[in-house]
Tab-separated table of C-alpha atoms in Angstrom:
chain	number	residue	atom	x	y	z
A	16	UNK	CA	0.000	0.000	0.000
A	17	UNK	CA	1.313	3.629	-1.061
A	18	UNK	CA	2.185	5.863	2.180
A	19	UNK	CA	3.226	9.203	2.452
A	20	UNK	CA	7.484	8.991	3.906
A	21	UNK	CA	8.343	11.647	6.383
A	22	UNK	CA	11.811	12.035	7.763
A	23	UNK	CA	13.244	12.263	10.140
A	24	UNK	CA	10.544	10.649	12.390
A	25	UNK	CA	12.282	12.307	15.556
A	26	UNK	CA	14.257	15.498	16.166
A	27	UNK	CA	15.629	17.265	18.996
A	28	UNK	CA	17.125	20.861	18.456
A	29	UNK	CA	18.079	23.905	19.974
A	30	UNK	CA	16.396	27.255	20.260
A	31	UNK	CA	17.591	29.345	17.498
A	32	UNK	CA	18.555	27.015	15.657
A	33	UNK	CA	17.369	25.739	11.980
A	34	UNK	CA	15.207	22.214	10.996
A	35	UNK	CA	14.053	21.146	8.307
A	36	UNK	CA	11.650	18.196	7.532
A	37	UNK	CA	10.748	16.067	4.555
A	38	UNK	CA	8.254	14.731	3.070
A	39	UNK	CA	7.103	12.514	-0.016
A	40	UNK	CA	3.739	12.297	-0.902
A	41	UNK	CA	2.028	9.382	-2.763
A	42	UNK	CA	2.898	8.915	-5.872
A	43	UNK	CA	0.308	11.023	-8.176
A	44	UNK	CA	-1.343	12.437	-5.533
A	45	UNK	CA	-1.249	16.773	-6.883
A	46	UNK	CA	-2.360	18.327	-3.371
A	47	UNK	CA	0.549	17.853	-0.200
A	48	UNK	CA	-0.662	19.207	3.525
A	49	UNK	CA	1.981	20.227	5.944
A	50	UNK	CA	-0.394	20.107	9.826
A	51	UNK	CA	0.798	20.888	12.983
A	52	UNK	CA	-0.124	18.914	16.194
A	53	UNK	CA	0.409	19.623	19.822
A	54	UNK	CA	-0.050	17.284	22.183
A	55	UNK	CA	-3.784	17.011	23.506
A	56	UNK	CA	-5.445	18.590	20.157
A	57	UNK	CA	-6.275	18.351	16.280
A	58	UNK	CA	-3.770	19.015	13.296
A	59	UNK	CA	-3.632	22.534	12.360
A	60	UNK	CA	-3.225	23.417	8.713
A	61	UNK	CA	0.399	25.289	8.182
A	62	UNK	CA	0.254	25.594	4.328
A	63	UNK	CA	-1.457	23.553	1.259
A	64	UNK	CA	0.281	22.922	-2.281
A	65	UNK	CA	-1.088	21.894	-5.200
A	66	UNK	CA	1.351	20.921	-7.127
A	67	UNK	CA	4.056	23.056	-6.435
A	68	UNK	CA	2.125	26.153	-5.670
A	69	UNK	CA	0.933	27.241	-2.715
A	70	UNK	CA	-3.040	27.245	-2.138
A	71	UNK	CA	-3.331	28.378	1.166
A	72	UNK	CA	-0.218	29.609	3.712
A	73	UNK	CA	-2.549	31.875	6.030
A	74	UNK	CA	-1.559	29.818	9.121
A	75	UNK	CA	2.056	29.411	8.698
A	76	UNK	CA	4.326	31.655	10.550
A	77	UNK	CA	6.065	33.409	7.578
A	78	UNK	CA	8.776	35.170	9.639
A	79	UNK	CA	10.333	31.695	10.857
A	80	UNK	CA	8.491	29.358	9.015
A	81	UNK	CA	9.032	28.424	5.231
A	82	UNK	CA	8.140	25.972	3.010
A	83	UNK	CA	8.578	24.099	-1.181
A	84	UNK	CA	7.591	21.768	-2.967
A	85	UNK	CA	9.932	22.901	-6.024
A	86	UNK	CA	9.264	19.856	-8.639
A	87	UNK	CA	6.084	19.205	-7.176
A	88	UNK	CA	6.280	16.062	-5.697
A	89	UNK	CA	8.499	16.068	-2.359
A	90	UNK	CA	8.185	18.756	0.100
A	91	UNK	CA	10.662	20.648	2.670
A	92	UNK	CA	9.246	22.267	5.783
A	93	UNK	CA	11.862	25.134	7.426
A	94	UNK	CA	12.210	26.629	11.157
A	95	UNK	CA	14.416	29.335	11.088
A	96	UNK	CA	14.831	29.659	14.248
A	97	UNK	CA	13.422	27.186	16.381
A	98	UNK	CA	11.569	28.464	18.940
A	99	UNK	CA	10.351	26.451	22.506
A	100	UNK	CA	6.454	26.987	21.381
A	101	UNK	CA	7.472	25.208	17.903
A	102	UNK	CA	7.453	21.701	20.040
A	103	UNK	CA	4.928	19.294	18.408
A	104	UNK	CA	4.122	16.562	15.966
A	105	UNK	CA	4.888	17.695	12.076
A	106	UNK	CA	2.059	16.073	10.087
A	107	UNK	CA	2.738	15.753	5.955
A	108	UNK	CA	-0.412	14.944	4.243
A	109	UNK	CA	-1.598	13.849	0.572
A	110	UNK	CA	-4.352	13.482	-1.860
A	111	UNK	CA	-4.853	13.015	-5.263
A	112	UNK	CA	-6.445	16.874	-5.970
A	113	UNK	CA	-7.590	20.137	-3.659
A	114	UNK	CA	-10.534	20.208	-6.006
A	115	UNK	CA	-12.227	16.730	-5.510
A	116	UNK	CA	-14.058	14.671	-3.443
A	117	UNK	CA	-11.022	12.807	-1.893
A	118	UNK	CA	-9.378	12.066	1.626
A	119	UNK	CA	-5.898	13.182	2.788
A	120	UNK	CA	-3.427	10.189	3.501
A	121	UNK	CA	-0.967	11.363	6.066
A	122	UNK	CA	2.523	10.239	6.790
A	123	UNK	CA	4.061	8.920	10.200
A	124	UNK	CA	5.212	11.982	11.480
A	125	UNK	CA	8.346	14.473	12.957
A	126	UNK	CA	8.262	14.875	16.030
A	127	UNK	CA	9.960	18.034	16.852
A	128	UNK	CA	11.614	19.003	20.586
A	129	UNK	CA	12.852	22.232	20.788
A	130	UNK	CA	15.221	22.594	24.054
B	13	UNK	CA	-14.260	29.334	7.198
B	14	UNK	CA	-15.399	26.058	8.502
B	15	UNK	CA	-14.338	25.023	12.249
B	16	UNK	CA	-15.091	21.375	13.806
B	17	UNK	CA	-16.168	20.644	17.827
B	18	UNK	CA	-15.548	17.607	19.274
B	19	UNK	CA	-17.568	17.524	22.440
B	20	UNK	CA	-16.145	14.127	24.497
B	21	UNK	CA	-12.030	14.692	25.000
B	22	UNK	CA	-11.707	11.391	26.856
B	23	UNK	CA	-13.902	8.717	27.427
B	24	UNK	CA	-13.034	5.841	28.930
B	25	UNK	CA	-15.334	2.467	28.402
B	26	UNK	CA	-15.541	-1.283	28.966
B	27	UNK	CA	-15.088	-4.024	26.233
B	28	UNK	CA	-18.520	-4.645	25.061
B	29	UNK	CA	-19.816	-1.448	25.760
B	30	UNK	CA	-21.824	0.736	22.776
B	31	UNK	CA	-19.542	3.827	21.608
B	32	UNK	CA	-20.915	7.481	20.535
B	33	UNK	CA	-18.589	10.477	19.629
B	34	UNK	CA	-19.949	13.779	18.535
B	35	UNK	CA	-18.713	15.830	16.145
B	36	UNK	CA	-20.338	19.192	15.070
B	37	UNK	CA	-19.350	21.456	12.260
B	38	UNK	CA	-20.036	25.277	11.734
B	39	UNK	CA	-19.736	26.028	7.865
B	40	UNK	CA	-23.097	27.107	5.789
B	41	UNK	CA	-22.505	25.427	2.377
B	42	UNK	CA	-21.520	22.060	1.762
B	43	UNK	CA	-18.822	19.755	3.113
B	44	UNK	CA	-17.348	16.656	2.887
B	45	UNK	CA	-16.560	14.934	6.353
B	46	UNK	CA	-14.288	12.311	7.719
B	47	UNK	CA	-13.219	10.366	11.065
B	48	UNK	CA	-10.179	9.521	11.270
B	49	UNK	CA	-8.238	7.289	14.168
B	50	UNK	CA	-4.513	7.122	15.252
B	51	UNK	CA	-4.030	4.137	17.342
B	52	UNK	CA	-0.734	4.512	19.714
B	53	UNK	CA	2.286	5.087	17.824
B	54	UNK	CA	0.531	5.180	14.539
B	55	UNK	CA	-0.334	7.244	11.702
B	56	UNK	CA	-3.567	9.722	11.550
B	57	UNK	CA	-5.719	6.807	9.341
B	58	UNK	CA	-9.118	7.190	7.510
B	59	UNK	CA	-12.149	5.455	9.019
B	60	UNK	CA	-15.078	6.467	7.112
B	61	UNK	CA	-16.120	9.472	4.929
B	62	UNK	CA	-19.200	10.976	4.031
B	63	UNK	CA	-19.519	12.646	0.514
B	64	UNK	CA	-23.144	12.454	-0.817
B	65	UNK	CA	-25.716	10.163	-0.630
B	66	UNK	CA	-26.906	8.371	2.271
B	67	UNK	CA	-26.307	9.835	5.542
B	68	UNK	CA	-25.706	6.724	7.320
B	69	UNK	CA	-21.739	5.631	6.698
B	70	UNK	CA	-20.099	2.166	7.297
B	71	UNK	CA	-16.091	2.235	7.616
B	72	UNK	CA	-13.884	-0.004	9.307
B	73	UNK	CA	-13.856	-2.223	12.116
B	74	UNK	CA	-17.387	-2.443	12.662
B	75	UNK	CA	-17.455	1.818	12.929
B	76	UNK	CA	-20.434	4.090	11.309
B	77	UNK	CA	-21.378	7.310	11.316
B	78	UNK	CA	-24.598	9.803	10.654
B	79	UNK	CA	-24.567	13.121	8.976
B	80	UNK	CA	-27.536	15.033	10.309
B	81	UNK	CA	-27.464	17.981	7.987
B	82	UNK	CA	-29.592	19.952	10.017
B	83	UNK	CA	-27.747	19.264	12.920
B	84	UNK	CA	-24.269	20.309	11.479
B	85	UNK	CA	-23.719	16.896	13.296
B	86	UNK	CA	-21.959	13.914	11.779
B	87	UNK	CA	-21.316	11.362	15.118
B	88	UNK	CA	-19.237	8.144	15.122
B	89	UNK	CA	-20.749	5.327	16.775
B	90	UNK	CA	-19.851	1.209	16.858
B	91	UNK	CA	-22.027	-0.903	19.050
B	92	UNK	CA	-19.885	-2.625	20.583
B	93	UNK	CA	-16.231	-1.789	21.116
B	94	UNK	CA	-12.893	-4.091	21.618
B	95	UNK	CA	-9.738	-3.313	23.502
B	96	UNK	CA	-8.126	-2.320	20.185
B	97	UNK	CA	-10.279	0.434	19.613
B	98	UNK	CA	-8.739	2.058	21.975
B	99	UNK	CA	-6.540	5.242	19.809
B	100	UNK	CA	-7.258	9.150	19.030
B	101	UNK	CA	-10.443	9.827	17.042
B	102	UNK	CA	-10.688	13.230	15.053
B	103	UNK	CA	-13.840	14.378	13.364
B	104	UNK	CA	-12.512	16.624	9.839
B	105	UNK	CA	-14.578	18.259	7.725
B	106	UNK	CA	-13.414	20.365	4.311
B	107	UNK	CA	-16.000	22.516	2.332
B	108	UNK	CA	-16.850	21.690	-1.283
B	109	UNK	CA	-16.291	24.201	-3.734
B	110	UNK	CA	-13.328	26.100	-1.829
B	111	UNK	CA	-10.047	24.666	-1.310
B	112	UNK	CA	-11.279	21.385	0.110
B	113	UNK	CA	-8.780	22.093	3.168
B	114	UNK	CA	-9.429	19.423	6.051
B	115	UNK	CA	-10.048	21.162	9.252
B	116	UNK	CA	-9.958	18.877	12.032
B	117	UNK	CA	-11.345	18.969	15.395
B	118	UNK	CA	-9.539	18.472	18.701
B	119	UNK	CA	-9.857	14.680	18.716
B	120	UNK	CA	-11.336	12.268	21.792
B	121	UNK	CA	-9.107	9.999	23.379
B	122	UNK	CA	-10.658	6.901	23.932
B	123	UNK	CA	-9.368	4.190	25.806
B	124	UNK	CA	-11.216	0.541	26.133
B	125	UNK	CA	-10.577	-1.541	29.153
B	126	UNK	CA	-10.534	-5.706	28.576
């Protein structure tokens, strides 16, 4: 069965400093959700690509927060710089189109500890 | 923009026992709307969906759910539930016509005793 590959699955970093997270969608699949979770509530929408533009950013915290899906098909999410409030789950997220009656496939997860 | 409540944060239940999670939606037009589960170290996975037609939605594991449009309601419910039911449930919803964003409520934590 096709799944949605994040990497890395854990990561522990230091305020101010930079992370980055990865993600490949399923294969065909136009639309790619980055979420945010913290602990003890839903996923959050940070931005929405279809294909390799971006639909929606409204929730993403531009000023430390960036994100591409250059070729789109594999994503990079950015935190420059990490900040304590940025611990929680990174959720990547698939389907086949924005437009469509279809469900989002998500991926395993980073989970991100900022110390 | 469409927002999802999710009434029951915990609930805590014997095998056996009959299961009923609410979910409500605020959003005037039409949606499309989803439960999904993450049992304990795994990934957020799709249950059952509601797109058109009948209201009344069989997924997996024995699970269903009813969209009362004029409720804004669309509640999960399994008559009887097993120890491995026990996982997150989120209620998502994403409006037809826009950008068909998921918006997810807070999830209920369920936990099953044997």
């Amino acid at each position: 069965e096709a799944e949605v590959a994040q990497s890395p699955r854990y990561k522990i970093t230091e305020k101010s400093q930079a992370v980055a997270f990865w993600c490949d969608p399923i294969s065909g699949h136009a639309t790619l959700y980055w979420y945010r979770q913290i602990l003890g509530q839903g996923p959050e929408l940070l931005v929405q690509f279809q294909d390799e533009s971006v639909v929606d950013d409204s929730q993403l915290p531009k000023d430390r927060f960036s994100a591409e899906r250059l070729k789109g098909v594999d994503s990079t999410l950015k935190i420059q710089p990490a900040e304590l409030g940025d611990s929680a789950m990174y959720l990547c997220a698939s389907s086949l189109s924005h437009n469509s009656n279809t469900e989002a496939f998500f991926g395993q997860g980073t989970r991100l500890t900022v110390v | 923009a469409q927002s999802v409540s999710q009434h029951n944060h915990h609930v805590i239940l014997s095998e056996a026992a009959s299961l009923e999670l609410g979910c409500n939606y605020s959003y005037g037009g039409t949606v499309n709307l989803f439960w999904y589960v993450q049992y304990p170290g795994q990934h957020l996975q799709l249950l059952l969906k509601y797109f058109s037609g009948d209201p009344l939605v069989k997924g997996i594991k024995g699970f269903e759910a009813e969209f009362i449009k004029s409720k804004f309601s669309f509640n999960l419910r399994k008559p009887s539930v097993q120890w491995s039911d026990t996982a997150e449930y989120f209620c998502a919803v994403n409006a037809k016509g826009g950008s068909y964003i998921p918006t997810f409520g807070r999830g209920t934590s369920l936990i099953v005793h044997p």
